[in-house]
mmCIF file of C-alpha atoms in Angstrom:
data_model
loop_
_atom_site.group_PDB
_atom_site.id
_atom_site.type_symbol
_atom_site.label_atom_id
_atom_site.label_comp_id
_atom_site.label_asym_id
_atom_site.label_seq_id
_atom_site.Cartn_x
_atom_site.Cartn_y
_atom_site.Cartn_z
ATOM 1 C CA MET U 130 6.437 1.595 -25.614
ATOM 2 C CA LYS U 131 7.196 2.886 -22.134
ATOM 3 C CA THR U 132 8.805 0.596 -19.563
ATOM 4 C CA ALA U 133 7.893 0.701 -15.865
ATOM 5 C CA LEU U 134 9.726 -1.075 -13.064
ATOM 6 C CA ILE U 135 7.704 -1.930 -9.938
ATOM 7 C CA THR U 136 9.256 -3.160 -6.708
ATOM 8 C CA GLY U 137 6.854 -5.197 -4.598
ATOM 9 C CA VAL U 138 4.849 -6.240 -7.644
ATOM 10 C CA THR U 139 3.330 -9.284 -5.920
ATOM 11 C CA GLY U 140 1.759 -7.124 -3.209
ATOM 12 C CA GLN U 141 -1.704 -5.621 -3.250
ATOM 13 C CA ASP U 142 -0.691 -2.282 -4.780
ATOM 14 C CA GLY U 143 1.946 -3.740 -7.062
ATOM 15 C CA SER U 144 -0.460 -6.177 -8.686
ATOM 16 C CA TYR U 145 -3.149 -3.543 -9.307
ATOM 17 C CA LEU U 146 -0.556 -1.111 -10.639
ATOM 18 C CA ALA U 147 0.940 -3.716 -12.977
ATOM 19 C CA GLU U 148 -2.490 -4.457 -14.450
ATOM 20 C CA PHE U 149 -3.235 -0.737 -14.804
ATOM 21 C CA LEU U 150 0.029 -0.046 -16.650
ATOM 22 C CA LEU U 151 -0.284 -3.072 -18.926
ATOM 23 C CA ASP U 152 -3.736 -1.830 -19.939
ATOM 24 C CA LYS U 153 -2.082 1.472 -20.885
ATOM 25 C CA GLY U 154 0.387 -0.295 -23.171
ATOM 26 C CA TYR U 155 3.458 -0.327 -20.910
ATOM 27 C CA LYS U 156 6.070 -3.007 -20.617
ATOM 28 C CA VAL U 157 6.088 -3.842 -16.904
ATOM 29 C CA VAL U 158 9.093 -5.265 -15.071
ATOM 30 C CA GLY U 159 7.931 -6.551 -11.717
ATOM 31 C CA VAL U 160 10.471 -7.154 -8.958
ATOM 32 C CA LYS U 161 9.793 -9.713 -6.236
ATOM 33 C CA ARG U 162 11.902 -11.126 -3.448
ATOM 34 C CA ARG U 163 12.832 -14.794 -3.479
ATOM 35 C CA THR U 164 10.733 -16.968 -1.159
ATOM 36 C CA SER U 165 10.608 -20.714 -0.628
ATOM 37 C CA LEU U 166 6.839 -20.734 -1.143
ATOM 38 C CA ILE U 167 5.196 -19.456 -4.309
ATOM 39 C CA ASN U 168 3.527 -16.111 -3.592
ATOM 40 C CA THR U 169 2.664 -14.870 -7.064
ATOM 41 C CA GLU U 170 -1.107 -15.445 -6.917
ATOM 42 C CA ARG U 171 -1.866 -11.718 -7.143
ATOM 43 C CA VAL U 172 -0.113 -11.519 -10.524
ATOM 44 C CA ASP U 173 -1.156 -14.918 -11.863
ATOM 45 C CA ARG U 174 -3.671 -13.309 -14.224
ATOM 46 C CA ILE U 175 -0.929 -11.288 -15.939
ATOM 47 C CA TYR U 176 1.954 -13.748 -15.543
ATOM 48 C CA ASP U 177 1.821 -14.806 -19.208
ATOM 49 C CA HIS U 178 1.174 -11.319 -20.575
ATOM 50 C CA VAL U 179 3.576 -10.614 -23.425
ATOM 51 C CA ASN U 180 4.626 -7.297 -21.831
ATOM 52 C CA PHE U 181 5.046 -8.515 -18.246
ATOM 53 C CA ILE U 182 8.437 -9.629 -16.918
ATOM 54 C CA LEU U 183 9.036 -10.928 -13.396
ATOM 55 C CA GLU U 184 12.511 -10.515 -11.908
ATOM 56 C CA TYR U 185 13.997 -11.393 -8.542
ATOM 57 C CA GLY U 186 15.361 -8.590 -6.408
ATOM 58 C CA SER U 187 15.911 -7.549 -2.814
ATOM 59 C CA LEU U 188 15.735 -4.240 -1.013
ATOM 60 C CA HIS U 189 18.809 -5.384 0.915
ATOM 61 C CA ASP U 190 20.897 -5.824 -2.261
ATOM 62 C CA ALA U 191 22.016 -2.624 -3.999
ATOM 63 C CA GLY U 192 23.617 -4.605 -6.804
ATOM 64 C CA CYS U 193 20.305 -5.993 -8.028
ATOM 65 C CA PHE U 194 18.954 -2.478 -8.569
ATOM 66 C CA TRP U 195 21.979 -1.425 -10.602
ATOM 67 C CA TYR U 196 21.661 -4.605 -12.668
ATOM 68 C CA LEU U 197 17.910 -4.219 -13.317
ATOM 69 C CA LEU U 198 18.076 -0.508 -14.164
ATOM 70 C CA LYS U 199 20.975 -1.124 -16.558
ATOM 71 C CA LYS U 200 19.127 -4.053 -18.149
ATOM 72 C CA TYR U 201 15.773 -2.299 -18.717
ATOM 73 C CA PHE U 202 16.413 1.483 -18.445
ATOM 74 C CA PRO U 203 12.821 2.079 -17.308
ATOM 75 C CA ASP U 204 10.926 5.281 -18.040
ATOM 76 C CA GLU U 205 9.128 5.044 -14.682
ATOM 77 C CA ILE U 206 10.088 3.452 -11.359
ATOM 78 C CA TYR U 207 7.515 2.654 -8.667
ATOM 79 C CA ASN U 208 8.995 1.786 -5.269
ATOM 80 C CA LEU U 209 6.254 -0.129 -3.440
ATOM 81 C CA ALA U 210 8.176 -2.926 -1.701
ATOM 82 C CA ALA U 211 8.401 -2.970 2.098
ATOM 83 C CA GLN U 212 7.745 -4.888 5.286
ATOM 84 C CA SER U 213 4.421 -3.118 5.502
ATOM 85 C CA HIS U 214 2.666 -4.436 8.609
ATOM 86 C CA VAL U 215 2.771 -1.688 11.235
ATOM 87 C CA ARG U 216 2.223 -3.920 14.282
ATOM 88 C CA VAL U 217 4.854 -6.403 13.074
ATOM 89 C CA SER U 218 7.360 -3.567 12.625
ATOM 90 C CA PHE U 219 7.712 -3.408 16.416
ATOM 91 C CA ASP U 220 8.749 -7.075 16.438
ATOM 92 C CA VAL U 221 11.108 -6.967 13.430
ATOM 93 C CA SER U 222 12.242 -3.363 13.627
ATOM 94 C CA GLU U 223 15.649 -3.788 11.972
ATOM 95 C CA GLU U 224 14.198 -5.728 9.038
ATOM 96 C CA THR U 225 11.467 -3.110 8.624
ATOM 97 C CA VAL U 226 13.780 -0.105 8.778
ATOM 98 C CA ASP U 227 16.458 -1.616 6.558
ATOM 99 C CA SER U 228 13.997 -2.730 3.885
ATOM 100 C CA ILE U 229 12.152 0.593 3.780
ATOM 101 C CA ALA U 230 14.759 3.245 4.601
ATOM 102 C CA MET U 231 17.983 1.729 3.306
ATOM 103 C CA GLY U 232 16.151 -0.084 0.516
ATOM 104 C CA THR U 233 14.871 3.236 -0.790
ATOM 105 C CA LEU U 234 18.351 4.752 -0.532
ATOM 106 C CA ARG U 235 19.868 1.855 -2.477
ATOM 107 C CA LEU U 236 17.282 2.228 -5.225
ATOM 108 C CA LEU U 237 17.632 6.017 -5.370
ATOM 109 C CA ASN U 238 21.410 5.787 -5.727
ATOM 110 C CA ALA U 239 21.092 3.361 -8.632
ATOM 111 C CA TYR U 240 18.362 5.516 -10.212
ATOM 112 C CA LYS U 241 20.298 8.788 -10.127
ATOM 113 C CA GLN U 242 23.323 7.143 -11.725
ATOM 114 C CA MET U 243 21.768 4.729 -14.223
ATOM 115 C CA CYS U 244 18.605 6.430 -15.488
ATOM 116 C CA PRO U 245 18.256 9.940 -13.989
ATOM 117 C CA ASP U 246 15.754 10.957 -16.682
ATOM 118 C CA ALA U 247 13.276 8.337 -15.471
ATOM 119 C CA ARG U 248 10.371 9.311 -13.239
ATOM 120 C CA PHE U 249 10.240 7.898 -9.722
ATOM 121 C CA TYR U 250 7.311 7.191 -7.408
ATOM 122 C CA GLN U 251 7.821 6.594 -3.686
ATOM 123 C CA ALA U 252 5.142 4.905 -1.583
ATOM 124 C CA SER U 253 4.911 7.121 1.485
ATOM 125 C CA SER U 254 2.346 6.449 4.200
ATOM 126 C CA SER U 255 -0.254 8.188 6.335
ATOM 127 C CA GLU U 256 1.350 6.395 9.284
ATOM 128 C CA MET U 257 4.022 9.118 9.134
ATOM 129 C CA TYR U 258 1.537 11.495 10.820
ATOM 130 C CA GLY U 259 1.428 9.149 13.799
ATOM 131 C CA ASP U 260 -0.317 10.474 16.900
ATOM 132 C CA ASN U 261 -0.570 14.083 15.729
ATOM 133 C CA PRO U 262 -4.119 15.064 16.869
ATOM 134 C CA LEU U 263 -4.522 17.965 14.399
ATOM 135 C CA VAL U 264 -6.610 16.241 11.732
ATOM 136 C CA PRO U 265 -7.213 16.318 8.816
ATOM 137 C CA PHE U 266 -3.676 15.907 7.503
ATOM 138 C CA ASN U 267 -2.313 17.522 4.361
ATOM 139 C CA GLU U 268 1.131 17.739 2.766
ATOM 140 C CA GLU U 269 2.263 20.380 5.275
ATOM 141 C CA SER U 270 1.017 18.727 8.478
ATOM 142 C CA LEU U 271 3.442 17.851 11.260
ATOM 143 C CA MET U 272 4.619 14.243 11.108
ATOM 144 C CA THR U 273 5.111 12.441 14.427
ATOM 145 C CA PRO U 274 5.598 8.775 13.491
ATOM 146 C CA ALA U 275 4.564 6.204 16.089
ATOM 147 C CA SER U 276 6.108 2.938 14.864
ATOM 148 C CA PRO U 277 9.367 1.692 13.334
ATOM 149 C CA TYR U 278 7.460 1.333 10.055
ATOM 150 C CA ALA U 279 6.330 4.965 10.147
ATOM 151 C CA CYS U 280 9.779 6.232 11.124
ATOM 152 C CA ALA U 281 11.334 4.376 8.202
ATOM 153 C CA LYS U 282 8.685 5.690 5.799
ATOM 154 C CA LEU U 283 9.358 9.246 6.951
ATOM 155 C CA PHE U 284 13.099 8.779 6.400
ATOM 156 C CA SER U 285 12.393 7.568 2.857
ATOM 157 C CA HIS U 286 9.905 10.364 2.222
ATOM 158 C CA ASN U 287 12.441 13.015 3.208
ATOM 159 C CA LEU U 288 15.184 11.244 1.271
ATOM 160 C CA VAL U 289 13.156 11.356 -1.939
ATOM 161 C CA ARG U 290 12.536 15.086 -1.461
ATOM 162 C CA ASN U 291 16.249 15.592 -0.789
ATOM 163 C CA TYR U 292 17.321 13.693 -3.909
ATOM 164 C CA ARG U 293 14.699 15.515 -5.980
ATOM 165 C CA GLU U 294 16.166 18.873 -5.010
ATOM 166 C CA ALA U 295 19.827 17.860 -4.905
ATOM 167 C CA TYR U 296 19.954 15.965 -8.204
ATOM 168 C CA ASN U 297 17.024 17.511 -10.123
ATOM 169 C CA LEU U 298 15.173 14.193 -10.316
ATOM 170 C CA HIS U 299 11.513 13.762 -11.248
ATOM 171 C CA ALA U 300 10.785 11.974 -7.964
ATOM 172 C CA SER U 301 7.380 12.183 -6.275
ATOM 173 C CA SER U 302 5.900 10.687 -3.124
ATOM 174 C CA GLY U 303 2.312 9.643 -2.580
ATOM 175 C CA ILE U 304 1.249 9.897 1.058
ATOM 176 C CA LEU U 305 -1.371 7.186 0.806
ATOM 177 C CA PHE U 306 -3.897 6.693 3.562
ATOM 178 C CA ASN U 307 -5.221 3.199 4.240
ATOM 179 C CA HIS U 308 -6.293 1.485 1.055
ATOM 180 C CA GLU U 309 -7.850 -1.951 0.951
ATOM 181 C CA SER U 310 -9.131 -4.532 -1.526
ATOM 182 C CA PRO U 311 -9.832 -8.254 -1.834
ATOM 183 C CA ARG U 312 -6.062 -8.579 -2.377
ATOM 184 C CA ARG U 313 -5.198 -7.076 1.018
ATOM 185 C CA GLY U 314 -2.888 -9.254 3.106
ATOM 186 C CA GLU U 315 -4.692 -11.661 5.406
ATOM 187 C CA THR U 316 -3.090 -10.270 8.579
ATOM 188 C CA PHE U 317 -4.428 -6.725 8.080
ATOM 189 C CA VAL U 318 -7.492 -5.896 10.158
ATOM 190 C CA THR U 319 -9.922 -5.229 7.307
ATOM 191 C CA ARG U 320 -9.117 -8.513 5.610
ATOM 192 C CA LYS U 321 -9.191 -10.396 8.926
ATOM 193 C CA ILE U 322 -12.719 -9.119 9.409
ATOM 194 C CA THR U 323 -13.997 -9.969 5.930
ATOM 195 C CA MET U 324 -12.387 -13.414 5.921
ATOM 196 C CA ALA U 325 -13.751 -14.226 9.379
ATOM 197 C CA ALA U 326 -17.261 -13.039 8.467
ATOM 198 C CA ALA U 327 -17.241 -15.240 5.368
ATOM 199 C CA ARG U 328 -16.067 -18.280 7.316
ATOM 200 C CA ILE U 329 -18.591 -17.642 10.111
ATOM 201 C CA LYS U 330 -21.333 -17.387 7.493
ATOM 202 C CA LEU U 331 -20.362 -20.837 6.187
ATOM 203 C CA GLY U 332 -20.036 -22.367 9.653
ATOM 204 C CA LEU U 333 -16.265 -22.773 9.333
ATOM 205 C CA GLN U 334 -15.347 -20.390 12.173
ATOM 206 C CA ASN U 335 -17.067 -19.111 15.301
ATOM 207 C CA GLU U 336 -14.690 -16.501 16.735
ATOM 208 C CA LEU U 337 -12.772 -13.428 15.582
ATOM 209 C CA ARG U 338 -9.931 -11.969 17.647
ATOM 210 C CA LEU U 339 -9.189 -8.272 17.182
ATOM 211 C CA GLY U 340 -7.363 -5.419 18.906
ATOM 212 C CA ASN U 341 -8.338 -1.753 19.082
ATOM 213 C CA LEU U 342 -11.837 -1.316 17.637
ATOM 214 C CA ASP U 343 -11.831 2.452 18.241
ATOM 215 C CA ALA U 344 -8.929 3.299 15.908
ATOM 216 C CA ARG U 345 -10.138 5.605 13.126
ATOM 217 C CA ARG U 346 -8.803 5.304 9.595
ATOM 218 C CA ASP U 347 -9.362 6.909 6.211
ATOM 219 C CA TRP U 348 -10.060 3.836 4.064
ATOM 220 C CA GLY U 349 -10.032 3.852 0.258
ATOM 221 C CA TYR U 350 -9.824 1.286 -2.527
ATOM 222 C CA ALA U 351 -6.369 0.207 -3.715
ATOM 223 C CA GLY U 352 -7.557 0.008 -7.330
ATOM 224 C CA ASP U 353 -8.386 3.728 -7.208
ATOM 225 C CA TYR U 354 -5.109 4.658 -5.568
ATOM 226 C CA VAL U 355 -2.737 3.037 -8.089
ATOM 227 C CA GLU U 356 -4.197 5.284 -10.783
ATOM 228 C CA VAL U 357 -3.054 8.356 -8.888
ATOM 229 C CA MET U 358 0.465 6.917 -8.563
ATOM 230 C CA TRP U 359 0.629 6.953 -12.347
ATOM 231 C CA LEU U 360 -0.922 10.417 -12.574
ATOM 232 C CA MET U 361 1.824 11.847 -10.353
ATOM 233 C CA LEU U 362 4.478 10.720 -12.810
ATOM 234 C CA GLN U 363 2.651 12.253 -15.772
ATOM 235 C CA GLN U 364 2.935 15.778 -14.326
ATOM 236 C CA LYS U 365 5.466 18.261 -15.670
ATOM 237 C CA ASN U 366 6.948 18.818 -12.224
ATOM 238 C CA PRO U 367 7.427 16.281 -9.403
ATOM 239 C CA ASP U 368 5.684 16.848 -6.091
ATOM 240 C CA ASP U 369 4.223 15.125 -3.036
ATOM 241 C CA TYR U 370 0.510 14.423 -2.629
ATOM 242 C CA VAL U 371 -1.843 13.191 0.073
ATOM 243 C CA ILE U 372 -4.097 10.471 -1.347
ATOM 244 C CA ALA U 373 -7.191 9.840 0.759
ATOM 245 C CA THR U 374 -10.982 9.826 0.729
ATOM 246 C CA GLY U 375 -11.424 12.627 3.257
ATOM 247 C CA GLU U 376 -13.631 10.374 5.409
ATOM 248 C CA SER U 377 -12.657 8.494 8.564
ATOM 249 C CA HIS U 378 -14.279 5.427 10.122
ATOM 250 C CA THR U 379 -13.505 3.251 13.123
ATOM 251 C CA VAL U 380 -12.550 -0.402 12.949
ATOM 252 C CA ARG U 381 -15.870 -1.085 14.675
ATOM 253 C CA GLU U 382 -17.728 0.684 11.862
ATOM 254 C CA PHE U 383 -15.975 -1.504 9.303
ATOM 255 C CA LEU U 384 -16.802 -4.563 11.395
ATOM 256 C CA ASP U 385 -20.471 -3.576 11.706
ATOM 257 C CA CYS U 386 -20.758 -2.877 7.987
ATOM 258 C CA VAL U 387 -19.322 -6.260 7.004
ATOM 259 C CA PHE U 388 -21.397 -8.268 9.491
ATOM 260 C CA ALA U 389 -24.578 -6.440 8.479
ATOM 261 C CA HIS U 390 -23.890 -7.155 4.804
ATOM 262 C CA ALA U 391 -23.266 -10.805 5.682
ATOM 263 C CA GLY U 392 -26.525 -11.010 7.635
ATOM 264 C CA LEU U 393 -24.719 -12.166 10.765
ATOM 265 C CA GLY U 394 -26.271 -9.755 13.267
ATOM 266 C CA ASP U 395 -24.347 -8.261 16.174
ATOM 267 C CA PRO U 396 -20.594 -8.916 15.670
ATOM 268 C CA ASP U 397 -20.016 -8.727 19.436
ATOM 269 C CA GLN U 398 -21.288 -12.286 19.737
ATOM 270 C CA TYR U 399 -18.262 -13.423 17.722
ATOM 271 C CA VAL U 400 -15.536 -10.870 18.517
ATOM 272 C CA LYS U 401 -12.976 -11.351 21.282
ATOM 273 C CA ILE U 402 -10.575 -8.507 22.132
ATOM 274 C CA ASP U 403 -7.001 -9.780 22.232
ATOM 275 C CA ALA U 404 -4.267 -7.612 23.763
ATOM 276 C CA ARG U 405 -1.705 -9.146 21.399
ATOM 277 C CA TYR U 406 -3.168 -7.084 18.570
ATOM 278 C CA PHE U 407 -2.761 -3.700 20.257
ATOM 279 C CA ARG U 408 0.225 -1.634 19.168
ATOM 280 C CA PRO U 409 2.802 -0.557 21.782
ATOM 281 C CA HIS U 410 2.220 3.010 20.546
ATOM 282 C CA GLU U 411 -1.272 3.516 19.138
ATOM 283 C CA VAL U 412 -2.252 5.832 16.301
ATOM 284 C CA PRO U 413 -5.826 6.787 17.215
ATOM 285 C CA TYR U 414 -7.017 8.881 14.272
ATOM 286 C CA LEU U 415 -5.962 9.192 10.632
ATOM 287 C CA LEU U 416 -7.885 11.450 8.249
ATOM 288 C CA GLY U 417 -6.478 12.818 5.021
ATOM 289 C CA ASP U 418 -7.122 16.025 3.112
ATOM 290 C CA PRO U 419 -6.729 15.133 -0.595
ATOM 291 C CA SER U 420 -7.562 18.634 -1.869
ATOM 292 C CA LYS U 421 -4.209 19.127 -3.582
ATOM 293 C CA ALA U 422 -4.397 15.843 -5.492
ATOM 294 C CA LYS U 423 -7.996 16.453 -6.508
ATOM 295 C CA LYS U 424 -7.135 19.879 -7.903
ATOM 296 C CA ALA U 425 -3.714 19.233 -9.444
ATOM 297 C CA LEU U 426 -4.303 15.698 -10.718
ATOM 298 C CA SER U 427 -8.061 15.891 -11.410
ATOM 299 C CA TRP U 428 -8.477 12.748 -9.326
ATOM 300 C CA GLU U 429 -11.378 11.525 -7.220
ATOM 301 C CA PRO U 430 -11.729 8.236 -5.299
ATOM 302 C CA ARG U 431 -14.592 6.222 -6.767
ATOM 303 C CA VAL U 432 -15.250 3.345 -4.347
ATOM 304 C CA LYS U 433 -17.010 4.351 -1.122
ATOM 305 C CA PHE U 434 -16.421 2.920 2.353
ATOM 306 C CA ASP U 435 -19.451 0.619 2.458
ATOM 307 C CA GLU U 436 -18.880 -0.529 -1.133
ATOM 308 C CA LEU U 437 -15.314 -1.445 -0.250
ATOM 309 C CA ALA U 438 -16.337 -3.454 2.833
ATOM 310 C CA CYS U 439 -18.999 -5.343 0.870
ATOM 311 C CA MET U 440 -16.644 -5.967 -2.067
ATOM 312 C CA MET U 441 -14.044 -7.514 0.220
ATOM 313 C CA TYR U 442 -16.592 -9.676 2.036
ATOM 314 C CA ASP U 443 -18.149 -10.938 -1.205
ATOM 315 C CA ALA U 444 -14.737 -11.921 -2.574
ATOM 316 C CA ASP U 445 -13.795 -13.718 0.642
ATOM 317 C CA LEU U 446 -17.125 -15.531 0.739
ATOM 318 C CA GLU U 447 -16.532 -16.901 -2.761
ATOM 319 C CA GLU U 448 -12.989 -17.879 -1.834
ATOM 320 C CA ALA U 449 -14.142 -19.618 1.369
ATOM 321 C CA LYS U 450 -16.802 -21.533 -0.587
ATOM 322 C CA ARG U 451 -14.184 -22.617 -3.117
ATOM 323 C CA LYS U 452 -11.831 -23.919 -0.431
ATOM 324 C CA SER U 453 -14.430 -25.555 1.821
#
């Protein structure tokens, strides 16, 4: 039985990945940070699985990585943990950069010493391309990060490549474009929209405050994207891959799609633009070119843009009904 260690297991991607690997017969060691409030709801369905183990850890604590890698000697390591909200990274820049950049370095140092034969996945981000206008983006495109989050992700991305070459490690990075699901954090714009639409539909809310409606993003489904994380680590040679749908839509398009599906009519009657939700440095247009991943990994995204928006709304409607 293979063992996989996942940092950030209680997040959107971590929970989907844990389920995916358990279904493939892995033992999964999930690492979560200690919080005063219970935040394990995304992994509640697998919490009692015989092959799932939940451990505490911190990206700020190198010792915990050495301890966990020595204890479990995993075959695969998936580094997904981070302060991942781009807008918030401007407000808590040191926390963001230390957790992502130095956290990755701490984990890599433990990995190369304790279990260098393991295979390593790094969660890179489309935000690394920043305000580069030359879309679509592939693995060779210029990266001009436009937030502390993106800068930290680029540091980690380059660090993984450096350690791969310097120490002959099987370490790969997935440059994932925006990927959503019903498990998306409630402060992210897609989930804000679907939650608000559900509550408006039930008469529990009458206003939705948003920022830049013209930002364009390449949105896919998180459940599709965790599969390709695993596929990267099954290859003979490590490499970096853009993971995207190859389609781009504005926030307004997502908003319109959700409100139409909900039967709410024109969303402008509910939406208020709030300057607090604009970034100090905007990223106007993200569009990925996943050609390399499609060819090398035989991978295709399955869930389409409108299906994703409707899926998220339907889940939030059921949740709002349950809580009301």
